[in-house]
XYZ file of N, CA and C in Angstrom:
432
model
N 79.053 88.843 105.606
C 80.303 88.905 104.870
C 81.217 89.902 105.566
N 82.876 89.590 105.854
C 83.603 90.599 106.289
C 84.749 90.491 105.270
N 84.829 91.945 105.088
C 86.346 91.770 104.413
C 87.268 93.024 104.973
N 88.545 92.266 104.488
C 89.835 93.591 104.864
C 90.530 93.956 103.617
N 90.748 95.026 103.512
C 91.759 94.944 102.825
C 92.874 95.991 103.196
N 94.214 95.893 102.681
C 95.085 96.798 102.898
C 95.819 96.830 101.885
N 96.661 97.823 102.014
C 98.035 97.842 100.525
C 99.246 98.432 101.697
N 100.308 97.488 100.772
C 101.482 97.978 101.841
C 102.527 98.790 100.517
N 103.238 99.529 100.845
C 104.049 99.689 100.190
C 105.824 99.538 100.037
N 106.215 99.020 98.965
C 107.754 98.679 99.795
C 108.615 99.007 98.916
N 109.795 98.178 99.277
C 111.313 98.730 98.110
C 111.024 97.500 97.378
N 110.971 96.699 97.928
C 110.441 95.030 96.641
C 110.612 94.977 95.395
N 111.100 94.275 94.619
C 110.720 94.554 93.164
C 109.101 93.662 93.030
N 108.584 93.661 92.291
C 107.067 93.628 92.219
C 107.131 91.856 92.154
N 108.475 91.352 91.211
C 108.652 90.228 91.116
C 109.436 89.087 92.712
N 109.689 90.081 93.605
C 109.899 89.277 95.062
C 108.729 89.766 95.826
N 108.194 90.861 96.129
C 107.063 90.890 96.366
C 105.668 89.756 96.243
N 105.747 89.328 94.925
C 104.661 88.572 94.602
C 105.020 87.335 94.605
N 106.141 86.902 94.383
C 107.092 85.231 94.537
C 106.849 85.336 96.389
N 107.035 86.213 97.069
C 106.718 86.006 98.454
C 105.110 85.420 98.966
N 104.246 86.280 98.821
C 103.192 86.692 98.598
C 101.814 85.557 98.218
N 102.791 85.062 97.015
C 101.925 83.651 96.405
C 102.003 82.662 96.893
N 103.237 82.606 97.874
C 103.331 80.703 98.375
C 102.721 81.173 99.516
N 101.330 80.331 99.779
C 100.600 80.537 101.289
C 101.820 80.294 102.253
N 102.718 79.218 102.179
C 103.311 78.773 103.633
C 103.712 79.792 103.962
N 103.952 81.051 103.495
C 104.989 82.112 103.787
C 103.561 83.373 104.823
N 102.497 82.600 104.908
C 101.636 83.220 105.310
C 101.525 83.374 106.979
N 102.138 81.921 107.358
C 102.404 81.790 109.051
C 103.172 82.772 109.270
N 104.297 83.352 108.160
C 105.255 84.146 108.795
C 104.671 85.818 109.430
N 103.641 85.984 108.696
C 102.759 87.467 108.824
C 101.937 87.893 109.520
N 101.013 86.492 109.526
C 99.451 86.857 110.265
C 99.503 85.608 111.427
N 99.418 86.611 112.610
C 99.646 85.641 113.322
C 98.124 85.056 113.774
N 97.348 85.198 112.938
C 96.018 84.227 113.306
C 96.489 82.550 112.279
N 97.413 82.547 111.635
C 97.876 81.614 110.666
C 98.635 80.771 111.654
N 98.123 79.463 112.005
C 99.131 78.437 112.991
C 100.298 77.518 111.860
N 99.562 77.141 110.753
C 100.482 76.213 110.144
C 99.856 76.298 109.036
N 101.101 76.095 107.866
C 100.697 76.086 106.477
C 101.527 74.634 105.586
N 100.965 73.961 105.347
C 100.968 72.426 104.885
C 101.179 72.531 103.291
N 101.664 72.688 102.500
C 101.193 72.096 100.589
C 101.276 71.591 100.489
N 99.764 71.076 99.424
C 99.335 69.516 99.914
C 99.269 69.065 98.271
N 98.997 70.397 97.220
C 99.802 69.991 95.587
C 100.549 71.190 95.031
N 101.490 70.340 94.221
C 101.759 71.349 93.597
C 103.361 71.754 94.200
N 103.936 72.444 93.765
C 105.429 72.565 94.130
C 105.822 74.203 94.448
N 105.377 75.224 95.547
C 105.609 76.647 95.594
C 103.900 76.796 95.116
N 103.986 78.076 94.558
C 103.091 79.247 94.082
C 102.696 78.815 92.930
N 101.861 78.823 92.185
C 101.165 78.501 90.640
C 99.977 78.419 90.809
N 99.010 78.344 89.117
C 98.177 77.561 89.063
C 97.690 76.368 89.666
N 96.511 75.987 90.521
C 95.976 74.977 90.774
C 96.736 74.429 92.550
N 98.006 75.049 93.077
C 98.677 74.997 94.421
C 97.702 74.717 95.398
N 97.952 74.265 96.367
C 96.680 73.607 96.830
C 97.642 73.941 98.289
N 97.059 74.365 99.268
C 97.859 74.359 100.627
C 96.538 73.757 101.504
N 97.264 73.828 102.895
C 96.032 73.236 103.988
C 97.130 74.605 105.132
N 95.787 75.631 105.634
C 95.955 76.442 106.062
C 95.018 76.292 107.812
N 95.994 76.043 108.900
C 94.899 75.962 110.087
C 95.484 77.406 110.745
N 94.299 77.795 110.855
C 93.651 78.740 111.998
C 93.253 78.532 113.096
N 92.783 79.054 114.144
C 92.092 78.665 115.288
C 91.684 77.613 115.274
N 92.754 76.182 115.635
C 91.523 75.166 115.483
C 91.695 74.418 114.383
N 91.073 74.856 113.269
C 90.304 74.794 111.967
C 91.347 74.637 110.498
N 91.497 73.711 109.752
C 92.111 73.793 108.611
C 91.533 73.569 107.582
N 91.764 74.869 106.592
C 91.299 75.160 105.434
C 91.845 75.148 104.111
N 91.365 74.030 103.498
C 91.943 73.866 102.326
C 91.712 74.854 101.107
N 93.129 75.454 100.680
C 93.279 76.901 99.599
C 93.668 76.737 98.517
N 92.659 76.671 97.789
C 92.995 76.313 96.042
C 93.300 77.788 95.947
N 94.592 77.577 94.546
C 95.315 78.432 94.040
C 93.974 79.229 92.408
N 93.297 79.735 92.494
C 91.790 79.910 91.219
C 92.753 80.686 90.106
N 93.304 81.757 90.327
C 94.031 82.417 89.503
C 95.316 82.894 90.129
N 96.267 82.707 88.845
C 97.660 83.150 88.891
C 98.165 83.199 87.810
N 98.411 85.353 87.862
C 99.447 86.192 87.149
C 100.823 86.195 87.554
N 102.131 85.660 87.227
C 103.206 85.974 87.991
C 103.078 87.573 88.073
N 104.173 87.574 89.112
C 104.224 88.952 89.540
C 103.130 89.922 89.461
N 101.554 89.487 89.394
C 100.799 90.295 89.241
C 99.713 90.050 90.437
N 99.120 88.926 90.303
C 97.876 88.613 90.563
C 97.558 87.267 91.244
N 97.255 87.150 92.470
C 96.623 85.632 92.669
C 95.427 85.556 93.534
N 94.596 84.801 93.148
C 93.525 84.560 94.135
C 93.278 83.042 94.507
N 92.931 82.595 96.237
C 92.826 81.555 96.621
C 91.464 81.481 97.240
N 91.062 80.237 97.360
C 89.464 80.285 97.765
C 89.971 79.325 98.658
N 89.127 79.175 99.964
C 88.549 77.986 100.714
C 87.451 78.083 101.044
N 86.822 77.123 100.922
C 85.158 76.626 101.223
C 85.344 75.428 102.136
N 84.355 75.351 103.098
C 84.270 74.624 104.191
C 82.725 74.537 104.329
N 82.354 73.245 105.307
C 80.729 73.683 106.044
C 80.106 74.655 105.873
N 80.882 75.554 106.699
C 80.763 76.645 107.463
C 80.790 78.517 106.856
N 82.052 78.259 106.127
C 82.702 79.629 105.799
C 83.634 79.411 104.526
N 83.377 80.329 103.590
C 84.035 80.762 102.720
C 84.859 82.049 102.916
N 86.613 81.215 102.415
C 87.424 82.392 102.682
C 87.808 82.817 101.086
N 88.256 83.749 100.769
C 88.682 84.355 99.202
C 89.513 85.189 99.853
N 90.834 84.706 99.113
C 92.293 86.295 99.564
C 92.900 86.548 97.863
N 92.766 87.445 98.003
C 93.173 88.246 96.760
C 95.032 88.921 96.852
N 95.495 88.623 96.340
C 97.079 89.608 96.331
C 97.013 90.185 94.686
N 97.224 91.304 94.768
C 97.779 91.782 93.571
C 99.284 92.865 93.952
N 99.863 92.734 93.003
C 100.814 93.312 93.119
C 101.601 94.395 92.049
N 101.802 96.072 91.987
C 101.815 96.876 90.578
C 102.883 97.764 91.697
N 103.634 98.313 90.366
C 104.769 98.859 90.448
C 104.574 100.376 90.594
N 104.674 101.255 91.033
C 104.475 102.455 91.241
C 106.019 103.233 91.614
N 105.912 103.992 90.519
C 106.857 104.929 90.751
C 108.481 104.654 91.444
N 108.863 103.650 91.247
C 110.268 103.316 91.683
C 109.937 102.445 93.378
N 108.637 101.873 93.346
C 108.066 101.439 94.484
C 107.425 100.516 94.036
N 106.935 99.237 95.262
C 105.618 98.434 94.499
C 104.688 98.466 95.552
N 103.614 98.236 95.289
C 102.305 98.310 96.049
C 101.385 96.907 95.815
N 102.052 96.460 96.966
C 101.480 95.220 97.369
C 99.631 94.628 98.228
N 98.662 94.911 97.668
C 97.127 95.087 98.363
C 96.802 93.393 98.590
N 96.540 93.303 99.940
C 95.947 91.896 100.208
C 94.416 92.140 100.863
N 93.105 91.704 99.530
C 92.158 92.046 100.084
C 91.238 90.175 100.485
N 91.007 90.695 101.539
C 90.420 88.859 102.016
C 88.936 89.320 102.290
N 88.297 88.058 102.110
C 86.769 88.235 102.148
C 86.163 87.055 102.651
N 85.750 87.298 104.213
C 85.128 86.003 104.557
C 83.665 86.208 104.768
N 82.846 85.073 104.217
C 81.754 84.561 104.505
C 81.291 83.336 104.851
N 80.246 83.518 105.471
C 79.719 82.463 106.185
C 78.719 81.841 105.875
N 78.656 80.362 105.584
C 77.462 79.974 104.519
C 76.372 79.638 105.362
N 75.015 79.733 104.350
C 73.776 79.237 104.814
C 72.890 79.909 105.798
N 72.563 79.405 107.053
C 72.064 80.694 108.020
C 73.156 80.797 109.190
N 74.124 80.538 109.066
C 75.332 81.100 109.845
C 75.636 82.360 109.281
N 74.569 82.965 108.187
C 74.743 84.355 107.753
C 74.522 85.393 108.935
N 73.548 84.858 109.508
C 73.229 85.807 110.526
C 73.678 86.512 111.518
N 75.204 85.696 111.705
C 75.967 86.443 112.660
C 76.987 87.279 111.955
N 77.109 87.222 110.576
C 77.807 88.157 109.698
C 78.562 89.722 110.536
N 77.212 90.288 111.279
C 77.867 91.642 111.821
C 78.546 91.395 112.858
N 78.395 89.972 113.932
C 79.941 89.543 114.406
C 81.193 89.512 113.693
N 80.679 88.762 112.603
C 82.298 88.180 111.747
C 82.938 89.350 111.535
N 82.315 90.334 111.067
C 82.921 91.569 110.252
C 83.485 92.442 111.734
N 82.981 92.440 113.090
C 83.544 93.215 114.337
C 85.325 92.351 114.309
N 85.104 90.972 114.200
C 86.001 90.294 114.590
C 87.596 90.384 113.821
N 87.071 90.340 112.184
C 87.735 90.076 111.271
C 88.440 91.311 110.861
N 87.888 92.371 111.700
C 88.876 94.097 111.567
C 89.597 93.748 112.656
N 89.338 93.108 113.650
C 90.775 93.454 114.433
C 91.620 92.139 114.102
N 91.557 91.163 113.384
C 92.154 89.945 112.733
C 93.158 90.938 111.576
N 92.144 90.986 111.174
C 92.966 91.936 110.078
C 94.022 93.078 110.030
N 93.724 93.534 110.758
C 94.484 94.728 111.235
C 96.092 94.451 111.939
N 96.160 93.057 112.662
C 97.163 92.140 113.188
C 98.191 91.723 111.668
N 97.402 91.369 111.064
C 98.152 90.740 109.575
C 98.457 91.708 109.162
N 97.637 92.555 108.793
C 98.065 93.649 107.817
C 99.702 94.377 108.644
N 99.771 94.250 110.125
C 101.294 94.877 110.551
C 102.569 93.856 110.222
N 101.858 92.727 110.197
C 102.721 91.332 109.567
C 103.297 91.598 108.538
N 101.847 92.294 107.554
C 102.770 92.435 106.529
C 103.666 93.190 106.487
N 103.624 94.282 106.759
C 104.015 95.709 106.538
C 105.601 95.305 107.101
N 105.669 94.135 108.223
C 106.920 93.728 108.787
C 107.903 93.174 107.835
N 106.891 91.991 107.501
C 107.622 91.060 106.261
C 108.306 92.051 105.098
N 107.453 93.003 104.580
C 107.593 93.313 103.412
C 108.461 94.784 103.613
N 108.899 95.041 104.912
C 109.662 95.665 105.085
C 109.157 97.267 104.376
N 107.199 97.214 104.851
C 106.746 98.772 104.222
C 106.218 99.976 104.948
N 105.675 100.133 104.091
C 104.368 101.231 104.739
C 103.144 101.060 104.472
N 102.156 101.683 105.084
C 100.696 101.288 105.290
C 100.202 102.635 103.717
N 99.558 102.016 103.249
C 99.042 103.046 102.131
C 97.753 103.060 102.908
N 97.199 104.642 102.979
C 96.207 105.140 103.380
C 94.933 104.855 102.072
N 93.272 103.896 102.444
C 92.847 103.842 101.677
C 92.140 105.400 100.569
C-alpha cells in the first residue's frame, strides 16, 4: 500500500476550492502523471460521477463513493491490478481554507509484494501533484 497525502493552503473560499477539486477532469490540470480525464456519468462533481481517468498507459474508472458539497469527496478505482482511493476534504480556517488531498494506492492479490516499490514510486508521483496543486490553487504547502 502507498499513500500521499498533502494539504495546501489558499485564499479560496472553501466553496471554489471544493467545486474545483470534485470534478476529476480538472485533475489533468495539476498532476501531471494525469494524461486525460473523460466523464463517462453524471454531469460535473456529485454523487455517483463516474470519470475514466488514464495514467501511464492505463485508464481507470473513478466512482464518485461520497459527496459533501464544499466539504468532502471520495473516489475509488479498482482494476485487475490496483486499487486507487483519493480523498479531498476541504475546511475553512481562519480567513483561509485548507484544502488536504490524501490518495491511497494498492495493489491487489500477490502484486502485494512489490508494495515497497509502489510506495518508493508514488512519493515522488506525489510530490509532482501535490506542486500542481499548490499551482492551481494558487497556495501554500501546510507542513504535516
Amino acid at each position: 500500500m502507498a499513500r500521499y497525502v498533502t494539504t495546501v493552503r489558499t485564499d479560496k473560499t472553501p466553496a471554489e476550492a471544493f467545486a474545483y477539486m470534485s470534478d476529476l477532469r480538472n485533475f489533468a490540470e495539476w498532476d501531471p502523471g494525469v494524461k486525460k480525464v473523460v466523464q463517462v456519468k453524471g454531469a460535473g462533481a456529485g454523487d455517483g460521477a463516474e470519470f475514466d481517468v488514464t495514467v501511464s498507459g492505463t485508464t481507470l474508472r473513478y466512482v464518485t463513493k461520497e459527496y459533501e458539497p464544499n466539504r468532502n469527496l471520495l473516489a475509488v478505482a479498482k482494476s485487475r491490478t490496483l486499487t486507487s482511493t483519493d480523498r479531498v476534504t476541504v475546511v475553512a480556517e481562519g480567513g483561509t481554507t485548507l484544502v488536504t488531498y490524501d490518495a491511497l494506492l494498492e495493489l491487489n492479490g500477490l502484486l502485494r509484494l512489490a508494495d515497497p516499490l509502489l510506495r518508493l514510486a508514488f512519493c515522488r508521483i506525489g510530490d509532482r501533484a501535490a506542486a500542481g496543486l499548490r499551482r492551481v490553487l494558487d497556495g501554500q504547502d501546510v507542513p504535516a
